[in-house]
Coordinates of C-alpha atoms in Angstrom, one line a residue:
M1 CA 79.8 81.8 142.5
R2 CA 81.3 79.6 139.8
K3 CA 84.7 80.8 138.6
T4 CA 85.7 78.0 136.3
L5 CA 86.8 78.9 132.8
R6 CA 87.1 76.9 129.6
I7 CA 89.9 79.0 128.1
A8 CA 93.2 78.3 126.5
M9 CA 95.5 77.5 129.4
T10 CA 98.9 76.1 128.8
G11 CA 99.6 73.0 130.9
L12 CA 96.4 72.9 132.8
L13 CA 95.9 69.2 132.1
A14 CA 99.4 68.4 133.2
A15 CA 99.1 69.7 136.8
A16 CA 100.6 67.3 139.2
A17 CA 100.4 67.0 143.0
L18 CA 103.5 67.7 145.0
A19 CA 104.2 65.4 148.0
A20 CA 105.8 66.9 151.0
A21 CA 108.3 64.8 152.9
P22 CA 107.2 64.0 156.5
W23 CA 108.7 66.2 159.2
P24 CA 111.1 64.6 161.6
A25 CA 109.9 64.4 165.2
P26 CA 111.7 67.0 167.4
A27 CA 113.8 65.9 170.4
A28 CA 111.8 65.6 173.6
D29 CA 113.4 68.6 175.1
A30 CA 113.4 70.8 172.0
A31 CA 110.8 73.4 171.2
P32 CA 108.5 72.5 168.2
S33 CA 110.0 73.7 164.9
P34 CA 107.8 76.1 162.9
V35 CA 106.1 74.6 159.8
A36 CA 108.0 75.6 156.7
A37 CA 106.1 77.1 153.9
T38 CA 105.0 74.6 151.3
F39 CA 104.6 77.4 148.8
T40 CA 105.4 81.1 149.2
D41 CA 105.7 84.1 147.0
N42 CA 106.4 87.6 148.3
F43 CA 106.5 89.1 144.8
D44 CA 109.9 90.7 145.3
G45 CA 111.5 92.1 142.2
P46 CA 111.9 95.2 140.1
A47 CA 108.9 97.4 139.1
G48 CA 107.4 96.1 135.9
G49 CA 109.0 92.7 136.2
A50 CA 107.1 89.5 135.5
V51 CA 106.0 87.0 138.1
D52 CA 108.2 84.0 138.9
G53 CA 107.6 81.5 136.1
S54 CA 108.7 78.7 138.4
K55 CA 105.7 79.4 140.5
W56 CA 103.0 80.9 138.3
G57 CA 101.7 80.4 134.8
Y58 CA 99.3 82.6 132.7
E59 CA 95.9 81.3 131.7
T60 CA 94.7 83.2 128.7
G61 CA 91.5 83.8 126.8
D62 CA 87.9 84.8 127.5
N63 CA 85.2 83.1 129.5
V64 CA 81.8 82.5 128.0
N65 CA 80.6 80.4 131.0
N66 CA 80.5 83.3 133.3
H67 CA 79.8 85.9 130.6
E68 CA 82.8 87.8 131.7
R69 CA 83.9 90.7 129.5
Q70 CA 87.7 90.6 129.7
Y71 CA 90.4 88.8 127.7
Y72 CA 93.1 87.3 130.0
T73 CA 96.6 88.1 128.6
D74 CA 100.1 86.9 129.3
G75 CA 103.2 89.0 129.9
T76 CA 103.5 92.1 132.0
K77 CA 100.8 94.3 130.5
N78 CA 98.2 93.1 132.9
A79 CA 100.2 91.3 135.6
A80 CA 103.5 92.8 136.9
L81 CA 105.5 93.4 140.0
D82 CA 105.4 96.9 141.4
G83 CA 108.9 97.0 142.9
Q84 CA 107.4 97.3 146.4
G85 CA 106.8 93.6 147.1
N86 CA 103.4 93.3 145.4
L87 CA 101.9 91.7 142.4
V88 CA 99.5 94.0 140.6
I89 CA 96.9 92.5 138.3
T90 CA 95.4 95.3 136.2
A91 CA 92.1 95.4 134.4
R92 CA 92.1 97.9 131.5
K93 CA 89.4 99.1 129.2
E94 CA 91.3 98.5 126.0
N95 CA 92.0 95.9 123.3
P96 CA 95.1 97.0 121.4
A97 CA 95.7 93.4 120.1
N98 CA 92.1 93.0 118.7
Y99 CA 91.3 90.0 120.9
D100 CA 88.0 88.3 120.2
C101 CA 85.6 87.4 123.0
W102 CA 82.5 85.3 123.2
Y103 CA 80.4 88.5 122.6
G104 CA 82.5 90.0 119.8
R105 CA 85.6 92.3 120.0
C106 CA 86.8 92.2 123.6
E107 CA 86.3 95.5 125.5
Y108 CA 88.7 94.8 128.4
T109 CA 92.0 93.0 129.2
S110 CA 93.1 91.5 132.5
A111 CA 95.1 88.6 133.9
R112 CA 94.7 85.2 135.5
L113 CA 97.6 83.4 137.1
S114 CA 97.7 79.9 138.5
T115 CA 100.1 77.2 139.9
A116 CA 98.5 74.5 137.7
R117 CA 101.8 73.4 136.2
T118 CA 104.0 74.2 139.3
F119 CA 102.3 73.4 142.6
T120 CA 99.4 71.7 144.1
T121 CA 98.5 70.8 147.7
A122 CA 96.1 68.7 149.6
Y123 CA 95.2 70.3 152.9
G124 CA 97.1 73.0 154.8
H125 CA 96.7 76.7 155.5
V126 CA 96.3 78.7 152.3
E127 CA 96.6 82.5 152.7
A128 CA 97.0 85.7 150.7
R129 CA 97.2 89.4 151.7
V130 CA 95.3 91.3 149.1
K131 CA 93.8 94.7 148.3
V132 CA 90.8 94.4 146.0
P133 CA 89.8 96.9 143.3
R134 CA 86.6 98.9 143.4
G135 CA 83.7 99.6 141.1
Q136 CA 80.7 98.1 139.5
G137 CA 81.6 95.0 137.5
M138 CA 84.9 94.2 139.2
W139 CA 85.3 90.5 140.3
P140 CA 88.6 89.7 141.9
A141 CA 89.2 86.2 143.3
F142 CA 91.7 84.1 145.2
W143 CA 90.7 80.4 144.8
M144 CA 91.7 76.8 144.1
L145 CA 90.8 74.1 141.6
G146 CA 91.2 70.3 141.9
N147 CA 94.2 69.1 139.8
D148 CA 92.1 66.3 138.3
I149 CA 90.0 68.8 136.3
G150 CA 91.3 67.4 133.1
S151 CA 89.9 63.9 133.8
A152 CA 87.0 64.6 136.3
G153 CA 85.8 67.9 134.8
W154 CA 84.2 70.7 136.7
P155 CA 82.6 70.7 139.2
N156 CA 83.6 67.1 140.0
C157 CA 87.2 68.2 140.5
G158 CA 86.1 70.5 143.3
E159 CA 86.6 74.3 143.7
I160 CA 87.5 76.2 146.9
D161 CA 86.9 79.9 146.6
V162 CA 89.0 81.4 149.4
M163 CA 87.9 85.0 148.5
E164 CA 85.6 86.5 145.9
N165 CA 84.4 90.1 145.8
V166 CA 81.9 91.7 143.5
G167 CA 82.1 95.4 143.0
H168 CA 78.5 96.2 144.0
E169 CA 79.2 94.7 147.5
P170 CA 82.3 96.8 148.5
S171 CA 82.1 95.7 152.2
T172 CA 81.6 92.0 151.6
V173 CA 83.6 89.0 150.4
H174 CA 82.5 85.4 149.9
G175 CA 84.0 82.0 150.5
T176 CA 82.4 79.0 148.7
L177 CA 82.7 75.3 147.9
H178 CA 81.7 73.9 144.5
G179 CA 81.4 70.2 143.7
P180 CA 79.0 67.6 142.3
G181 CA 75.5 68.7 143.2
Y182 CA 76.5 72.0 144.7
F183 CA 77.9 74.4 142.1
G184 CA 77.3 77.8 140.6
S185 CA 74.6 79.6 142.4
G186 CA 74.1 76.4 144.4
G187 CA 77.6 76.4 145.9
I188 CA 78.0 76.0 149.7
G189 CA 79.4 79.1 151.3
A190 CA 78.9 82.3 153.2
G191 CA 79.9 86.0 153.2
Y192 CA 82.0 88.1 155.5
T193 CA 81.2 91.8 155.9
L194 CA 83.4 94.5 157.4
P195 CA 82.0 96.5 160.3
N196 CA 81.0 100.2 160.2
G197 CA 80.7 100.5 156.4
Q198 CA 84.4 99.8 155.8
K199 CA 85.3 98.8 152.2
F200 CA 87.7 96.1 151.2
A201 CA 89.2 98.3 148.5
D202 CA 90.4 100.8 151.1
G203 CA 93.3 98.6 152.3
F204 CA 94.9 95.2 152.4
H205 CA 93.2 92.3 154.1
T206 CA 94.3 88.7 154.7
F207 CA 92.1 85.9 153.3
A208 CA 92.7 82.3 154.3
V209 CA 91.3 78.8 154.5
D210 CA 92.4 76.1 156.9
W211 CA 91.9 72.8 155.1
S212 CA 92.0 69.4 156.7
P213 CA 90.4 66.1 155.9
D214 CA 86.6 66.6 156.1
K215 CA 86.8 70.2 157.2
I216 CA 87.5 73.6 155.6
T217 CA 87.4 76.9 157.6
W218 CA 87.5 80.4 156.2
S219 CA 88.8 83.6 157.8
V220 CA 89.4 87.2 157.1
D221 CA 92.1 89.0 159.0
G222 CA 92.2 86.0 161.4
N223 CA 88.4 86.2 162.0
V224 CA 86.8 82.8 161.3
Y225 CA 83.4 83.2 159.6
Q226 CA 82.5 79.8 158.4
T227 CA 83.4 76.1 158.6
R228 CA 82.2 73.4 156.2
T229 CA 82.2 69.6 156.5
P230 CA 80.6 66.8 154.5
A231 CA 77.5 67.2 156.7
D232 CA 76.8 70.5 154.9
L233 CA 76.6 69.0 151.4
N234 CA 73.0 67.5 151.7
G235 CA 74.3 64.0 150.9
N236 CA 76.4 65.1 147.9
R237 CA 80.0 63.9 147.6
W238 CA 82.9 65.7 149.4
V239 CA 85.6 66.1 146.7
F240 CA 88.2 68.0 148.8
D241 CA 90.5 65.1 149.4
H242 CA 93.2 65.5 146.7
G243 CA 95.6 68.0 145.3
F244 CA 94.4 71.5 144.3
Y245 CA 96.2 74.4 142.7
V246 CA 96.0 78.1 143.4
I247 CA 94.6 80.9 141.2
L248 CA 94.6 84.6 141.3
N249 CA 92.5 86.6 138.8
L250 CA 90.6 89.8 138.2
A251 CA 87.5 89.4 136.1
V252 CA 85.5 92.2 134.5
G253 CA 81.8 91.8 134.3
G254 CA 79.9 88.5 134.4
S255 CA 76.7 86.9 135.5
W256 CA 77.2 87.6 139.2
P257 CA 78.8 91.1 139.4
G258 CA 77.1 92.5 136.3
D259 CA 78.9 94.6 133.8
P260 CA 80.8 97.8 134.4
D261 CA 78.7 101.0 134.0
G262 CA 79.3 104.7 133.8
S263 CA 80.4 104.8 137.4
T264 CA 83.2 102.3 136.9
T265 CA 86.7 103.8 136.3
F266 CA 89.7 102.1 134.7
P267 CA 92.3 100.9 135.2
Q268 CA 91.4 98.9 138.3
Q269 CA 93.9 96.8 140.2
L270 CA 94.1 93.7 142.3
V271 CA 97.2 94.1 144.5
V272 CA 98.7 90.9 146.1
D273 CA 101.3 91.3 148.9
Y274 CA 102.0 87.6 149.3
V275 CA 100.6 84.1 148.8
R276 CA 101.5 81.3 151.3
V277 CA 100.6 77.7 151.7
T278 CA 101.8 75.9 154.9
G279 CA 101.3 72.4 156.3
G280 CA 99.9 70.8 153.1
N281 CA 101.0 67.6 151.6

């Protein structure tokens, strides 16, 4: 589903693609060298510490477009390291700063981080190891937006949802493409469901896309579950041929997951072990 926000986000329009230098060919008798990470963050640091500002920026505000209920904050209140090599994005049922949302006084706070000002890639293997929260109304996501959103707008810039989960589907995640003519509920995608009633919130799982010209493939824990090409777009334009940046966020409520109810407990946490991008340009 559509995850694009029109919120106050410092530097979003200034996102710039990073070009990777070509790899030198190995000697004929040498083993191939491993591909170095184009981007990596293992979230090492002291408990309570902030994310690396050279890699991530905060996108703050609310989101009327999706009818989400949270206000995204900056700082470490809703996004902090845990001292064990993880980033923890926490959704809280509180509003100590009296934030205003589209529906009135905000009921929840959370965080949304992106590489819009620091890193973009065209193509490559994009992966994160993540433990999602649980409960009605929770909406965690690991996704990407085209870095030309400032000029092209959404959905023409393109959106690649590597992983989305809605709390009322605890065993299923979704991977989706959004672009001109295929966006929102009309996005092109598929779901992946764990076997035997397992729930994604019970442990860490690895979510990835392998993105090349004219093809994007999704996997969970190495299990490929869908591949999309221009042939899947019903004649609409394939816009996944330029730089995209990475986003991590935890939304509360919204048109797709529905709002929290009496069964939902807070705080809830999206825990991220690492994010890696390899082989892009």
